[in-house]
PDB file of C-alpha atoms in Angstrom:
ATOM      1  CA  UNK A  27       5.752  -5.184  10.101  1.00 88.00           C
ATOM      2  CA  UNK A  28       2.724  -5.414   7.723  1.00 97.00           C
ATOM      3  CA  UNK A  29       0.443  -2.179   6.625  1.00 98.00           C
ATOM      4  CA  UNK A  30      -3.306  -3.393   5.550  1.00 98.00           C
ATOM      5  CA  UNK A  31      -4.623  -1.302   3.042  1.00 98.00           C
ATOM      6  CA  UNK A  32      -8.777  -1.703   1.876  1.00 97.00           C
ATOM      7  CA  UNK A  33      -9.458  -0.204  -1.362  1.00 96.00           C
ATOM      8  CA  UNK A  34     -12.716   1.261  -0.981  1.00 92.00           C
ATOM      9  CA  UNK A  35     -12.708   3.813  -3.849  1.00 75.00           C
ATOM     10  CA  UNK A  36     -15.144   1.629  -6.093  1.00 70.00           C
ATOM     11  CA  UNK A  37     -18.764   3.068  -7.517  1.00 66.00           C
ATOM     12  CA  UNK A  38     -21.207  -0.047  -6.449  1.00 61.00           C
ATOM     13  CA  UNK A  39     -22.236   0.404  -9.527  1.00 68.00           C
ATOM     14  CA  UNK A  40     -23.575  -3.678 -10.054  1.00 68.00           C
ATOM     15  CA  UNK A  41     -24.055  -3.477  -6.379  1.00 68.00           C
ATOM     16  CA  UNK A  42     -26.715   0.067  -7.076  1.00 64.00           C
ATOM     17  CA  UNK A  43     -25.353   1.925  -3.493  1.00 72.00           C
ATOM     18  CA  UNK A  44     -22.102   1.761  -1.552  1.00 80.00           C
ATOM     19  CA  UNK A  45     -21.793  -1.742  -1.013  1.00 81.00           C
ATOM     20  CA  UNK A  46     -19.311  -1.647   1.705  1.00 85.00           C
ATOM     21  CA  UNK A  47     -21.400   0.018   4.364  1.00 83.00           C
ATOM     22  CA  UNK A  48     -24.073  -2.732   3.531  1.00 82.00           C
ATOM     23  CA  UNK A  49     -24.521  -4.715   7.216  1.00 84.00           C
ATOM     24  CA  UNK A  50     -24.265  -8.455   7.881  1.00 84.00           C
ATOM     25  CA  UNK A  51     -23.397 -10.247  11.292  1.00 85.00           C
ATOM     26  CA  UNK A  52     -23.881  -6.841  13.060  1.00 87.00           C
ATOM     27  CA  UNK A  53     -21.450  -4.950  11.135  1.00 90.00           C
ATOM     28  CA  UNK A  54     -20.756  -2.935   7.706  1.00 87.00           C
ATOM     29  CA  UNK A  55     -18.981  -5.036   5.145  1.00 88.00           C
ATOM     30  CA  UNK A  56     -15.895  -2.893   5.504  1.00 93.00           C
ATOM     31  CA  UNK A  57     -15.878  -3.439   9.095  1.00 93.00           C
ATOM     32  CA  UNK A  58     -15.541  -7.056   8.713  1.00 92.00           C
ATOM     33  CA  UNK A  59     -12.443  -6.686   6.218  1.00 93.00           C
ATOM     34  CA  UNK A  60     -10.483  -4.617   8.922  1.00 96.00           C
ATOM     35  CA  UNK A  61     -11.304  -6.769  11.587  1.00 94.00           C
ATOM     36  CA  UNK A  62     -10.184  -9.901   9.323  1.00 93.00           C
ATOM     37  CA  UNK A  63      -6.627  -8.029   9.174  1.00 96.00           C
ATOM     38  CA  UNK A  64      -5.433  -5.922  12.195  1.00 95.00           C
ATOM     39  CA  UNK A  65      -4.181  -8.531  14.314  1.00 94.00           C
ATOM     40  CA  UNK A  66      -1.817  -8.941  11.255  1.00 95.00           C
ATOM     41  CA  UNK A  67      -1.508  -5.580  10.264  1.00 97.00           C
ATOM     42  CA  UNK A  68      -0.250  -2.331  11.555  1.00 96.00           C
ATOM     43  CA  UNK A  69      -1.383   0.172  10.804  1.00 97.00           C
ATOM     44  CA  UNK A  70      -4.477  -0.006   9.087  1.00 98.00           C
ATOM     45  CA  UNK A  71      -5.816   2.616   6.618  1.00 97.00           C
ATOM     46  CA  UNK A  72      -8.776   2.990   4.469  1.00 97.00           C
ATOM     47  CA  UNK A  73      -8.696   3.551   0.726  1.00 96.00           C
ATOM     48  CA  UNK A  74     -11.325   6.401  -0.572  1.00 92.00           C
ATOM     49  CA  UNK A  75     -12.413   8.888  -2.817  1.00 86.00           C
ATOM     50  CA  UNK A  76     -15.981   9.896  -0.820  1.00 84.00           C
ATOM     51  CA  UNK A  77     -14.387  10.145   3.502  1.00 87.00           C
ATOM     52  CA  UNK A  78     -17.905  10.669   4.127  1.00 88.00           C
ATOM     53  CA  UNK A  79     -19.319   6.973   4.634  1.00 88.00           C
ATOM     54  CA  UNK A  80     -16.298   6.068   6.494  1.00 91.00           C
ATOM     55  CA  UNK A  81     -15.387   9.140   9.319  1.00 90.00           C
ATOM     56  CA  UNK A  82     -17.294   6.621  11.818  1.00 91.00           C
ATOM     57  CA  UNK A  83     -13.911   4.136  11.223  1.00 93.00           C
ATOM     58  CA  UNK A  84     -11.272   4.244  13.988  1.00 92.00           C
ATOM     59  CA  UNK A  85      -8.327   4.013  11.052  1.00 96.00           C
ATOM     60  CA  UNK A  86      -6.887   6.846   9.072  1.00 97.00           C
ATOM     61  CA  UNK A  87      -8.694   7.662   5.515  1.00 96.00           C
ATOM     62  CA  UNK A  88      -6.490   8.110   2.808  1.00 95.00           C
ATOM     63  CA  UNK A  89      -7.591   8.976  -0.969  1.00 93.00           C
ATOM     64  CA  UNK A  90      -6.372   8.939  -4.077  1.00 90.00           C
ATOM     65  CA  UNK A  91      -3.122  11.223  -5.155  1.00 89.00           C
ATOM     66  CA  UNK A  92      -4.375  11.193  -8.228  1.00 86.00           C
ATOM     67  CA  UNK A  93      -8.523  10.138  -8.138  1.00 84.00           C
ATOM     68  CA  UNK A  94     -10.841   8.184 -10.379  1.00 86.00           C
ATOM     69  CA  UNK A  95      -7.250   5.613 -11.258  1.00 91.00           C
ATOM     70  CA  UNK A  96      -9.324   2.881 -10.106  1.00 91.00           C
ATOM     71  CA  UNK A  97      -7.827   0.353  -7.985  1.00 94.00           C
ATOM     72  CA  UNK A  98      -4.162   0.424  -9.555  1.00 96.00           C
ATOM     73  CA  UNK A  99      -4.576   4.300  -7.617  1.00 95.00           C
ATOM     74  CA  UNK A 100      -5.455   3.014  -4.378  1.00 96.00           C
ATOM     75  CA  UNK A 101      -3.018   0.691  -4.451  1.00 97.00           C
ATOM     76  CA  UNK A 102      -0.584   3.807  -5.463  1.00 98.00           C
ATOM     77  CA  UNK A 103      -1.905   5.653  -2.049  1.00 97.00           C
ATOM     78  CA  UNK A 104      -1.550   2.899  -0.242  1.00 98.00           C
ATOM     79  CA  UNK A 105       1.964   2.058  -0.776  1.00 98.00           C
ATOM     80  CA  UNK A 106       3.013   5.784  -0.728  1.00 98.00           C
ATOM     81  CA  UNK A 107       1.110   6.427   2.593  1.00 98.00           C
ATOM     82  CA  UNK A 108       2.646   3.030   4.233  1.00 98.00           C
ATOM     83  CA  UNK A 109       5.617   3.380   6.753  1.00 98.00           C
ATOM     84  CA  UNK A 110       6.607  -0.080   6.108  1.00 98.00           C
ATOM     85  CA  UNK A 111       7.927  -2.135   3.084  1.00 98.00           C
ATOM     86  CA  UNK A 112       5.102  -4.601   2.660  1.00 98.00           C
ATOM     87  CA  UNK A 113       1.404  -4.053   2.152  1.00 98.00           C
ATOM     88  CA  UNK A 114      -1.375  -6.137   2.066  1.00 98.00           C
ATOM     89  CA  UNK A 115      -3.899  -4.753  -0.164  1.00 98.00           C
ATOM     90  CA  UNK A 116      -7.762  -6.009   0.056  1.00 97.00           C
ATOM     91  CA  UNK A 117     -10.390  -5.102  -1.599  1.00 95.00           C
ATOM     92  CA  UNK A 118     -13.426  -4.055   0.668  1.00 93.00           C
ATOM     93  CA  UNK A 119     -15.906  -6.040  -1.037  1.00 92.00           C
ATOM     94  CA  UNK A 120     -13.859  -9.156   0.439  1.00 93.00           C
ATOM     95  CA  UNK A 121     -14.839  -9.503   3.442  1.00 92.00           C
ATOM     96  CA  UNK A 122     -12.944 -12.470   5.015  1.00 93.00           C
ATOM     97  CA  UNK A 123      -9.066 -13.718   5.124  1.00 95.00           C
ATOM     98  CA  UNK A 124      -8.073 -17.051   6.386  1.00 96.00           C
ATOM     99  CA  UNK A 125      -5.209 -16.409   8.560  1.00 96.00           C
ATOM    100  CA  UNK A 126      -3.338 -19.132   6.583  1.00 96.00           C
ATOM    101  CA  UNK A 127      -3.610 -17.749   3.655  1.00 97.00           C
ATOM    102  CA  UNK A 128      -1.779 -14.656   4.566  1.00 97.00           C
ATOM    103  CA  UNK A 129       1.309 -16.518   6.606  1.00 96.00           C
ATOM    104  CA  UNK A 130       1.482 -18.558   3.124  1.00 97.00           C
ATOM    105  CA  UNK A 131       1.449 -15.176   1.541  1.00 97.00           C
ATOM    106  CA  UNK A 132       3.986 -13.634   3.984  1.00 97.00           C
ATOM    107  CA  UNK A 133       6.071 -17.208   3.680  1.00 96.00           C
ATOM    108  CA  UNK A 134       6.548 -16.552   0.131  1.00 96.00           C
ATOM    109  CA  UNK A 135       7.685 -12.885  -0.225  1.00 96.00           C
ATOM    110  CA  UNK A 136      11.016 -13.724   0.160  1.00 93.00           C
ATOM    111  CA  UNK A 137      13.167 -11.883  -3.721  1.00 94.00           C
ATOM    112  CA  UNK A 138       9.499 -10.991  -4.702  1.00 97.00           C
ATOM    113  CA  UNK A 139       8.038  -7.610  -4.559  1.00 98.00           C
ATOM    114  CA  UNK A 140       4.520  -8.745  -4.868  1.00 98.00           C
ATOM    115  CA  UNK A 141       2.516 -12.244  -4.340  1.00 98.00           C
ATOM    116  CA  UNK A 142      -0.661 -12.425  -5.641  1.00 98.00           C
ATOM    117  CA  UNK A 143      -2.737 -15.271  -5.126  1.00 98.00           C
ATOM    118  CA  UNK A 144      -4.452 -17.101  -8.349  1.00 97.00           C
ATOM    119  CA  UNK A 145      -7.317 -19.125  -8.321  1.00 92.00           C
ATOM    120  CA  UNK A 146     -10.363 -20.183 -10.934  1.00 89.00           C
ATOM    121  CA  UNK A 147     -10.754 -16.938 -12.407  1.00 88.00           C
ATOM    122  CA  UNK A 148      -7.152 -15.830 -12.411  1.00 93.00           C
ATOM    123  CA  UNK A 149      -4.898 -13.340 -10.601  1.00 96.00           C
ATOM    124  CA  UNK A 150      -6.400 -11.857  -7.166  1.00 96.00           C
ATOM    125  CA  UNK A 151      -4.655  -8.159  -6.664  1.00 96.00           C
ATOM    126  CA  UNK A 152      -6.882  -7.143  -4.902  1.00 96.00           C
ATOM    127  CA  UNK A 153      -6.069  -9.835  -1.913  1.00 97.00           C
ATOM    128  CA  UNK A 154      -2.102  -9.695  -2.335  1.00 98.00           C
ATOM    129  CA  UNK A 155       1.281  -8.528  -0.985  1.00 98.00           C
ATOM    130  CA  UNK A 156       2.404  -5.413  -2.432  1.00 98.00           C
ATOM    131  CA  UNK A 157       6.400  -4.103  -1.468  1.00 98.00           C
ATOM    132  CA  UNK A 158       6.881  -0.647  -1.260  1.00 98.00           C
ATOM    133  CA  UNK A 159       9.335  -1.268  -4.396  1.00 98.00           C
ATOM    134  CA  UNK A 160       6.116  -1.410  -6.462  1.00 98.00           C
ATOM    135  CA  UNK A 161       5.413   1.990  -6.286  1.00 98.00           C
ATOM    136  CA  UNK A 162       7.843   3.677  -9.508  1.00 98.00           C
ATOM    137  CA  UNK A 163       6.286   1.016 -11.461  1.00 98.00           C
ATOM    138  CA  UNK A 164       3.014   1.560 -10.132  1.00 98.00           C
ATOM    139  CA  UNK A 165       3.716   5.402 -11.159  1.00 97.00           C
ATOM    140  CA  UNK A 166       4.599   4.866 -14.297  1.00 97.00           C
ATOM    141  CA  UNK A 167       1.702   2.926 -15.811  1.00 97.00           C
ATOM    142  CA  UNK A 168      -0.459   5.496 -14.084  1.00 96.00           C
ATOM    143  CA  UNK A 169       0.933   8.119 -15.853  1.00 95.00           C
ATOM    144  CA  UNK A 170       1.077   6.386 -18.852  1.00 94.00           C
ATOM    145  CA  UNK A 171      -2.662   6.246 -18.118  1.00 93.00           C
ATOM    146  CA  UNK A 172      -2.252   2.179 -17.872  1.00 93.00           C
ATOM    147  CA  UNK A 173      -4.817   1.552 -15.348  1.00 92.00           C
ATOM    148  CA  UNK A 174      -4.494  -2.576 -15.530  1.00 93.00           C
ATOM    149  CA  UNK A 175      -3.192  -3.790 -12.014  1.00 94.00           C
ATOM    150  CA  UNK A 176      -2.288  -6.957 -13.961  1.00 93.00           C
ATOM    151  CA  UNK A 177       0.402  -4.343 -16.502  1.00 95.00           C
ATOM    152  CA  UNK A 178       2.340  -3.862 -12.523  1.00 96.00           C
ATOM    153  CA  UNK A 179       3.283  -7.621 -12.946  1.00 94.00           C
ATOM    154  CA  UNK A 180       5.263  -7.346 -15.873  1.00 93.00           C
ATOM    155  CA  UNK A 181       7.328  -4.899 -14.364  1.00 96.00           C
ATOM    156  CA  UNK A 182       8.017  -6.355 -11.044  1.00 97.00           C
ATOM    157  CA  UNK A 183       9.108  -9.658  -9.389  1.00 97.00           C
ATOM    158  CA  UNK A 184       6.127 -11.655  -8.469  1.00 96.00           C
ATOM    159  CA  UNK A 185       4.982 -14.958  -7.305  1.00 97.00           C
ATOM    160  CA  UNK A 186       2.172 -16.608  -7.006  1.00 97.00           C
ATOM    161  CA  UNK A 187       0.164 -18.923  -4.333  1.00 98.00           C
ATOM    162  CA  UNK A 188      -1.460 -21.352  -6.667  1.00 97.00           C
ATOM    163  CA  UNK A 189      -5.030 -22.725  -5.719  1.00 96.00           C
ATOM    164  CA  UNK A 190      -3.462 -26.182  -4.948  1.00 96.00           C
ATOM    165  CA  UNK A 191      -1.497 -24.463  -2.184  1.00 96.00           C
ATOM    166  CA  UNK A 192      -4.056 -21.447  -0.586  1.00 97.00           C
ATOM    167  CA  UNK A 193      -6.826 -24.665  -0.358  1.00 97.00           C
ATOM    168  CA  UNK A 194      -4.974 -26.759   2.173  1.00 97.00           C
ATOM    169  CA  UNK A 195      -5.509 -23.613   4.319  1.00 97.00           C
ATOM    170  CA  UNK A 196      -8.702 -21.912   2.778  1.00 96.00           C
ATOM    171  CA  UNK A 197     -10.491 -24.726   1.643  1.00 95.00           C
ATOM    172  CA  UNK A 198     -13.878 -23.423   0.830  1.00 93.00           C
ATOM    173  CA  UNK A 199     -11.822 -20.497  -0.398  1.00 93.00           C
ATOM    174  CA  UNK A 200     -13.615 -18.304   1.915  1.00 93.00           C
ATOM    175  CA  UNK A 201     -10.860 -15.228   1.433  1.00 95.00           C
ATOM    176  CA  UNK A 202     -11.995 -14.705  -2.399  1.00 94.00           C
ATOM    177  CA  UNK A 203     -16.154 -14.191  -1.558  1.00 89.00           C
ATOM    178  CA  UNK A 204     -16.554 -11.524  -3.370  1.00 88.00           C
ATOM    179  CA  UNK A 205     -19.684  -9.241  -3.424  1.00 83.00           C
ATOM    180  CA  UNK A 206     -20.266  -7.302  -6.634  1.00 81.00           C
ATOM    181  CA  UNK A 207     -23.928  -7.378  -6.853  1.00 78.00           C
ATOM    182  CA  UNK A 208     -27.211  -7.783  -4.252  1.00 77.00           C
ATOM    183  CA  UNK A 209     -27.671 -11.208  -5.028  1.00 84.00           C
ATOM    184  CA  UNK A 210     -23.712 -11.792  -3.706  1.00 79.00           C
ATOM    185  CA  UNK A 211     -24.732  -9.852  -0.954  1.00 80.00           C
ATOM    186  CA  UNK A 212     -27.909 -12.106   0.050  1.00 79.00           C
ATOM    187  CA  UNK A 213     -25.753 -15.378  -0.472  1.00 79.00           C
ATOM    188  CA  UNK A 214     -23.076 -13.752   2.018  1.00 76.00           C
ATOM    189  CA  UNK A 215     -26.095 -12.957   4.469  1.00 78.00           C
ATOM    190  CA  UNK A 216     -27.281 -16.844   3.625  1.00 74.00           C
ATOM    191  CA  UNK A 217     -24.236 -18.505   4.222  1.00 77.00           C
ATOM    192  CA  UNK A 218     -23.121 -16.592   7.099  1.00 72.00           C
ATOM    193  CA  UNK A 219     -26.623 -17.096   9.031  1.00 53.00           C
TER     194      UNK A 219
END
């Protein structure tokens, strides 16, 4: 079994308002990243340091234990809130996952405690596998006030899903749009239409 986990703690602040309610296709942005994952994943939570844009959301909301750790926090929620070893953690500014990618992921867990995808602009934690084992590491960069999600992989046994691999199933490499600012947001809305 397989807990999915969106991190929406972030600020907007490129973005100017809470990106994730933003709508496309009929639906908020963070609706479209836990539709993407619960036939996968169960259960599903949500990520967040404001509950109020998100009480409309049929999945439990879960903040911060300790808030404003960015998402190297969320992550720390996530894995303490999940009843089951593995998590997959997505941001909720990503609003798509290729089913492919994720059985690639899941394929690949085997004597890891985290896979993390890598593509053009490096490491993607924010789309990746986390194990349950994470979490004393996680802990102690977090109170070492180490807030780098990319310090956790130093301290734990990862692997990676190189871009040669994740593009024979993803490969327009729709699981890493990302939107940060409105312009990302109006591409999305461009592409999508």
């Amino acid at each position: 079994m397989l807990t999915g986990a969106i991190l929406a703690g972030g600020k907007s602040r490129r973005f100017g308002r809470n990106k994730t309610v933003e709508v496309f296709g009929g639906k908020g942005l963070i609706n479209h990243c836990l539709e993407g994952i619960k036939s996968f994943c169960d259960p599903l939570c949500v990520v967040v340091n404001d509950l109020e844009p998100y009480r409309d959301l049929q999945v439990p909301l879960i903040r911060d234990l300790v808030a404003h750790q960015g998402p190297l926090g969320g992550i720390q929620a996530a894995l303490a809130w999940s009843p089951h070893d593995w998590v997959l953690i997505k941001a909720a500014d990503m609003p798509f996952l290729v089913p492919g990618l994720l059985r690639m992921m899941l394929d690949a867990a085997t004597d890891a405690d985290l896979v993390v995808p890598v593509h053009s602009r490096g490491f993607e934690p924010l789309l990746a596998l986390y194990n349950r084992r994470c979490l004393p590491a996680v802990d102690f960069l977090l109170q070492g006030n180490r807030r780098s999600v990319t310090a956790l992989f130093e301290m734990v046994r990862f692997k990676t899903i190189g871009e040669h691999l994740w593009r024979l199933v993803d490969e327009r490499g729709q699981s890493f749009v990302n939107v940060n600012t409105p312009k990302d947001f109006a591409d999305l809305i461009a592409n999508c239409g």
